[in-house]
Coordinates of C-alpha atoms and ligand atoms in Angstrom, one line a residue:
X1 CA 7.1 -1.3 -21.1
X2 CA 4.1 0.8 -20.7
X3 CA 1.8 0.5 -17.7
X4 CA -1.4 1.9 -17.2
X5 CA -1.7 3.2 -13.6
X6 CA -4.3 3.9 -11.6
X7 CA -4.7 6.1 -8.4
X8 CA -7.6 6.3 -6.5
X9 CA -7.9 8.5 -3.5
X10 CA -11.4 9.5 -1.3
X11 CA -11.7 12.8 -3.1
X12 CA -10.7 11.8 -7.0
X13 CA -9.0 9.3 -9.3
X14 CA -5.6 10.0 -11.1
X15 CA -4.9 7.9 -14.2
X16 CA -1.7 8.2 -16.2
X17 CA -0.2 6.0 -19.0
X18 CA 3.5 5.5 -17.7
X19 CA 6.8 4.2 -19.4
X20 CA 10.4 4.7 -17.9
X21 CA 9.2 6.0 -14.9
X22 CA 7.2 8.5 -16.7
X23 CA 3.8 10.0 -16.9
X24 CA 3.5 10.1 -20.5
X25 CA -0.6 10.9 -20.2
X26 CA -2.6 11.8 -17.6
X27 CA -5.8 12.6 -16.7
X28 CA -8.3 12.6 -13.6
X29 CA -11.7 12.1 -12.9
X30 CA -13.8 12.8 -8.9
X31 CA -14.0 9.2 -7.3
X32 CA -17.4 8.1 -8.2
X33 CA -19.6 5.7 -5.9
X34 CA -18.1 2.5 -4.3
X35 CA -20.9 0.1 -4.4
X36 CA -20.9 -2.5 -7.1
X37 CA -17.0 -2.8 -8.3
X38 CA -18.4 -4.1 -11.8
X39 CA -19.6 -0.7 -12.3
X40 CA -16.4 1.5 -10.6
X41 CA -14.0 -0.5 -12.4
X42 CA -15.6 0.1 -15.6
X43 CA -15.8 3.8 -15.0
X44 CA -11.6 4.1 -14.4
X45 CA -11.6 1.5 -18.1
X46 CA -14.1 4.2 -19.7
X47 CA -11.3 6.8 -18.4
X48 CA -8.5 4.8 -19.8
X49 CA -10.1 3.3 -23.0
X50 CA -7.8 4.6 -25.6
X51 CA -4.4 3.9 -23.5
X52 CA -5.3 0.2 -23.2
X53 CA -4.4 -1.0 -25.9
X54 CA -0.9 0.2 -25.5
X55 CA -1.2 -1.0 -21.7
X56 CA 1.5 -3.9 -21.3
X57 CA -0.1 -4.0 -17.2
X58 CA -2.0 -2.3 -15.0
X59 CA -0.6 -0.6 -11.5
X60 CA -3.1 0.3 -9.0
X61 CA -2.6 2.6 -5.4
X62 CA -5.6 3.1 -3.6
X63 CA -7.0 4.7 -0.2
X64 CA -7.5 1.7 2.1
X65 CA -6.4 -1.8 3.1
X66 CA -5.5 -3.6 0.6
X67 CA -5.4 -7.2 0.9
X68 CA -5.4 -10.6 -1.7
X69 CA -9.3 -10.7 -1.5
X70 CA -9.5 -6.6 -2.0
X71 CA -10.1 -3.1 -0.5
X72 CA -11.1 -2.4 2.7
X73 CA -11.1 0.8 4.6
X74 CA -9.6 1.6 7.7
X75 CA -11.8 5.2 7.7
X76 CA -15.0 4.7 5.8
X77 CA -15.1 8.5 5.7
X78 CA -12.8 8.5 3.7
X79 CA -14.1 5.9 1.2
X80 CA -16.6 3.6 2.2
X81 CA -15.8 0.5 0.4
X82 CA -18.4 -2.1 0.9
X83 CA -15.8 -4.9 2.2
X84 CA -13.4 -6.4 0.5
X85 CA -14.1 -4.4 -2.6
X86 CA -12.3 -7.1 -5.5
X87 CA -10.9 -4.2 -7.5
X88 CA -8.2 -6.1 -8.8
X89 CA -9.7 -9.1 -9.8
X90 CA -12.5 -7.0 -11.9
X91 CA -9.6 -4.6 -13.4
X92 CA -8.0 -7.7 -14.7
X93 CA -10.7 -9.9 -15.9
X94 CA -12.3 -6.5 -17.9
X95 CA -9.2 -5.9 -19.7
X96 CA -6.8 -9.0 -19.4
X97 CA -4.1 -7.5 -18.3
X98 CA -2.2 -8.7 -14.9
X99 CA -2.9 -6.0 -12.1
X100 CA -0.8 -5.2 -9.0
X101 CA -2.1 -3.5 -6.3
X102 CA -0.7 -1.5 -3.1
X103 CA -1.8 1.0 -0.9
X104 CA -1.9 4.3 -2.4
X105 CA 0.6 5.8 0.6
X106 CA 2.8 2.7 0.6
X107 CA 3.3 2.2 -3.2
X108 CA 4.8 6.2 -3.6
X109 CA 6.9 5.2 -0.7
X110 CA 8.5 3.0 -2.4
X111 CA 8.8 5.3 -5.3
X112 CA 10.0 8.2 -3.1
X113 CA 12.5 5.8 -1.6
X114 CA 14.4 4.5 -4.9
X115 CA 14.6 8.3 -5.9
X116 CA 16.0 10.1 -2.9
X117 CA 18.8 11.8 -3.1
X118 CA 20.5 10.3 -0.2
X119 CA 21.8 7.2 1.3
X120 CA 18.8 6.7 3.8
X121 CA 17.6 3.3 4.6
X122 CA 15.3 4.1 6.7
X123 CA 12.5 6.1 5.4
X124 CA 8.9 7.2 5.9
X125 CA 6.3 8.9 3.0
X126 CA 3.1 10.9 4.9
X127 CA 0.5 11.8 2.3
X128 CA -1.8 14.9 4.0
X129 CA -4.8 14.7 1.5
X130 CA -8.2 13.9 1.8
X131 CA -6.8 11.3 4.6
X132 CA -3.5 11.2 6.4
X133 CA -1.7 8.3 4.8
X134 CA 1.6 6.7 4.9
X135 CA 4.2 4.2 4.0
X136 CA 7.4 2.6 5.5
X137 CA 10.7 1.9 4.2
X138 CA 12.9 -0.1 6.8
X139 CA 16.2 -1.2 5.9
X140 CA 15.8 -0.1 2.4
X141 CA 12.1 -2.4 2.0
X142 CA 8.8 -1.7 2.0
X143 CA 7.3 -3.1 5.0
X144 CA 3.4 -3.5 4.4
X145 CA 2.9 -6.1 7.6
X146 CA 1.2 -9.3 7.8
X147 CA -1.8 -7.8 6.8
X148 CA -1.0 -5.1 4.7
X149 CA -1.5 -2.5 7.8
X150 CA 1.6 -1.2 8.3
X151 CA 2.3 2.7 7.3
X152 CA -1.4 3.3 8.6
X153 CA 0.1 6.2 10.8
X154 CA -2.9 8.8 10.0
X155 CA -4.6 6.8 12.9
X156 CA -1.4 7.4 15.3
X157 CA -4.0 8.6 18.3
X158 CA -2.2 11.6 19.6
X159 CA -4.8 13.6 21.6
X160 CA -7.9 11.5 24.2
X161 CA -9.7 14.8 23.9
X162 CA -9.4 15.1 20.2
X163 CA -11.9 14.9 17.6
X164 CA -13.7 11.5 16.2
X165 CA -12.0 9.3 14.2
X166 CA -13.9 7.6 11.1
X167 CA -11.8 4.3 12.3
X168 CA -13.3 4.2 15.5
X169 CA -10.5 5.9 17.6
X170 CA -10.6 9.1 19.3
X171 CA -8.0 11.9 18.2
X172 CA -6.0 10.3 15.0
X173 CA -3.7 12.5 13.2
X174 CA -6.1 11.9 10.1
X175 CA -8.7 13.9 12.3
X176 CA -6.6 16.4 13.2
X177 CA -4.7 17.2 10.0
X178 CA -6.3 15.9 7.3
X179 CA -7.9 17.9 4.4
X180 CA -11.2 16.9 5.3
X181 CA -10.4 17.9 9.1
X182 CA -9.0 21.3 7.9
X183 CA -12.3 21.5 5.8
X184 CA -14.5 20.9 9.0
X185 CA -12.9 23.4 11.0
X186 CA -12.6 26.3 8.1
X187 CA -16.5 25.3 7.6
X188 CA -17.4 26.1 11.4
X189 CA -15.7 29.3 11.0
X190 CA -16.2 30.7 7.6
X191 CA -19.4 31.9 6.3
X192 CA -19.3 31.4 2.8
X193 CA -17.6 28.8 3.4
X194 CA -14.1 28.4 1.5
X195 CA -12.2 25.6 0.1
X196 CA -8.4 24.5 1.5
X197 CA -6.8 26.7 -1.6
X198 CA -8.3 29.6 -0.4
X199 CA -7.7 28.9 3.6
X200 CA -4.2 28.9 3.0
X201 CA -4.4 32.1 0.7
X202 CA -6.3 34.0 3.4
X203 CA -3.4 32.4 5.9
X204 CA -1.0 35.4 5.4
X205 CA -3.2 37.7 6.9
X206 CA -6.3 35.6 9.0
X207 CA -4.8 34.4 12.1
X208 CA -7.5 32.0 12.5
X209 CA -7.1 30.5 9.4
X210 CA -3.2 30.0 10.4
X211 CA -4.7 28.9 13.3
X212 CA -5.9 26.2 11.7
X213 CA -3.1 25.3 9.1
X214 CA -0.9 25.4 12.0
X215 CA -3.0 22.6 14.4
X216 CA -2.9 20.3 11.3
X217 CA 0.7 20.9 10.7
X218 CA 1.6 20.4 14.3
X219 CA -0.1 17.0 14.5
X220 CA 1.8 16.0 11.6
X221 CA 5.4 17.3 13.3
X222 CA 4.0 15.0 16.4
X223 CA 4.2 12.0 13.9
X224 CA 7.0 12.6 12.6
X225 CA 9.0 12.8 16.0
X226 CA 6.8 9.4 17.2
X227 CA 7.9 7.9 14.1
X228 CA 11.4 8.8 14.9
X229 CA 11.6 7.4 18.3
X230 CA 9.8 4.4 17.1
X231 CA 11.9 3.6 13.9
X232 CA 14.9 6.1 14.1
X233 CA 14.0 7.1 10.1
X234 CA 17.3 8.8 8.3
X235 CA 14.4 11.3 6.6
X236 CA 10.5 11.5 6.1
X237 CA 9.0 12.8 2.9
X238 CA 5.9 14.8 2.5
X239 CA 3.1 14.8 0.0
X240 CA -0.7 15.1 -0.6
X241 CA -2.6 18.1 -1.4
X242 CA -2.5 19.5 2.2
X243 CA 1.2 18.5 2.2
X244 CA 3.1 19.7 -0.8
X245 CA 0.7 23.3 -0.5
X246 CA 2.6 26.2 0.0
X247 CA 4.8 26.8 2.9
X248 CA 2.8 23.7 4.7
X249 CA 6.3 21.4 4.8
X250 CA 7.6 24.7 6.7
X251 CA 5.4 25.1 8.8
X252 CA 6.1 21.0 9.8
X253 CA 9.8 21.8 9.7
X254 CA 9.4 24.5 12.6
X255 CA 7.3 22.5 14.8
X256 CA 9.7 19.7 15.0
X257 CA 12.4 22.1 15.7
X258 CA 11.0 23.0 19.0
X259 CA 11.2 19.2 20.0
X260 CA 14.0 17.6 21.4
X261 CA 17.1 16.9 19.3
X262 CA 16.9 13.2 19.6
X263 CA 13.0 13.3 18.0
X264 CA 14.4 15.6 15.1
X265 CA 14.5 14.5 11.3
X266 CA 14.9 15.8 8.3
X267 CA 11.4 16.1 6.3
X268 CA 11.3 16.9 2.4
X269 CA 9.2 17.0 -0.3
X270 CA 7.8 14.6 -2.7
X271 CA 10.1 14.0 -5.5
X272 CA 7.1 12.6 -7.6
X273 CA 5.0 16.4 -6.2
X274 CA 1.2 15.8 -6.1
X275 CA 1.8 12.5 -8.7
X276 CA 3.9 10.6 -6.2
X277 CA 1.0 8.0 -5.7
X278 CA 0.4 7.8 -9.1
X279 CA 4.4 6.6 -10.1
X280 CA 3.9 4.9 -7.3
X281 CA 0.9 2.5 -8.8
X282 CA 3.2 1.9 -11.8
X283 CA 6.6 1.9 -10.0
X284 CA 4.8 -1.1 -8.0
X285 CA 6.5 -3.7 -10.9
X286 CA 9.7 -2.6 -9.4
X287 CA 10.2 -5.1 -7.0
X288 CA 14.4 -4.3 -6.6
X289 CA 14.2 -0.8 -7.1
X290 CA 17.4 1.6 -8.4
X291 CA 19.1 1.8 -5.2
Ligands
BMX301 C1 -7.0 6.7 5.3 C2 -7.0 5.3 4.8 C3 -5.6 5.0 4.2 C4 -5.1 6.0 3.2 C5 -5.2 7.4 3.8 C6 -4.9 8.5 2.7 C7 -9.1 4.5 4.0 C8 -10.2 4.4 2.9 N1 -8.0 5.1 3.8 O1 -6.2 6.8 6.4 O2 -5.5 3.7 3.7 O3 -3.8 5.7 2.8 O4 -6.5 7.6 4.3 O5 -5.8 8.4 1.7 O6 -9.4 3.9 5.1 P1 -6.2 9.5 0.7 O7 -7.5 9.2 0.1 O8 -6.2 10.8 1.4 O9 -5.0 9.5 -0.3
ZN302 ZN1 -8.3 7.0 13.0

């Protein structure tokens, strides 16, 4: 069965046409404005136009809280979605097609999960992209919470002297380790300013822009250790931009080995690579899973 899925993060949106688990077509497009969802959905159809027709369904994983009457965020500066944005509902009446929805971190969890190669049960997936997102696997299911909440662990508050959160809170992993947080620091200190590729280029030989590859990777070592203690995880699997960039994961691997032995675990990398939210849209109709 072919399903047309849909990923939309706070920098651009991936598309993909996928059967058996697999991207068969892809394509991606920069996020455009979130104001009038008439207008954004038909955008992503426009995108999609000539893989609708063999579309059986439509998966969607977004940035935000998703909830039955739409998308909200948690960190406007991510996307600012005007409150509750009715994605869902506009996707399916524009195209007829039923429409299933997740968080964009939650739904490749649940993805990642069914593929690992191991007999974990417990299980966390950290995205490090534009945000810091994140889904939860506890005895072998997805939990999402009451309210759909549950995986938000970018906004983990790790440091009362850190920087501003978008969310409201003061020193969030998200604005510590994020993309966009690496981007603000590189941009006080580099002039021309550079993007993230090229910071971690100039890494291997700039000590200030390890210095600031290494802070964001830090952070993300603290979560994994609180995550640990919290919910004893068999294994925590990385993605995002930031995330699966080279020697990042590394970098997260050494920090945590400086912590004590009881806050250790084992971190890998995205099985689905920088397309693990994607699968994760369509992978959504899974309910059961392989495992
Ligand atoms: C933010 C939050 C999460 C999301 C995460 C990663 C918003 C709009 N988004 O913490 O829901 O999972 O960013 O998002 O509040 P991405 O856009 O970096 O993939
Ligand atoms: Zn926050």
């Amino acid at each position: 069965m072919s399903t047309l899925a849909i990923d939309i993060g706070g920098t651009k949106i991936a598309i993909g046409l996928v059967e058996n688990d697999t991207i068969v077509e892809r394509r991606q497009f920069p996020t455009p404005l979130v104001q009038d969802v008439t207008a954004f959905a038909q955008t992503i159809i426009d995108h999609a136009n000539e893989w609708l027709a063999a579309s059986k369904r439509i998966g969607v994983s977004t940035t935000g809280l998703v909830t039955e009457q739409g998308i909200s965020a948690i960190n406007p500066d991510t996307l600012a979605f005007p409150a509750p944005f009715p994605l869902a509902q506009a996707l399916e009446s524009m195209t007829g097609l039923p429409v299933a929805m997740l968080n964009d971190a939650q739904a490749a969890a649940w993805y990642e999960y069914t593929n690992i190669s191991s007999s974990a049960r417990n299980m966390a997936f950290i995205t490090v992209s534009t945000g810091v997102g994140g889904g939860i696997i506890i005895d072998g299911k997805l939990h999402s919470g009451a309210s759909g909440l549950a995986g938000h662990v970018g906004h983990f508050s790790i440091d009362p002297h850190g920087p501003q959160c978008g969310c409201g809170q003061v020193g969030c992993v998200e604005a510590i380790a994020s993309g966009t947080a690496i981007k603000r620091r590189s941009d006080e200190l580099f002039n021309p300013v550079i993007s993230n590729i090229e910071l971690f280029e100039l890494a291997e030989m700039n000590p200030q822009a390890e210095e600031i590859i290494t802070a964001s990777a830090e952070a993300i070592a603290t979560l994994c250790c609180n995550l640990k203690a919290t919910l004893d995880l068999d294994v925590i699997v990385l993605g995002g931009g930031v995330g699966l960039a080279h020697g990042y994961l590394q970098r997260v691997q050494r920090c945590i080995l400086q912590r004590p032995n009881a806050f250790q675990v084992p971190i890998v990398a995205a099985k689905g690579d920088y397309d693990a939210c994607l699968l994760g849209a369509a992978f959504q109709f899974n309910k059961e899973g392989s495992r």
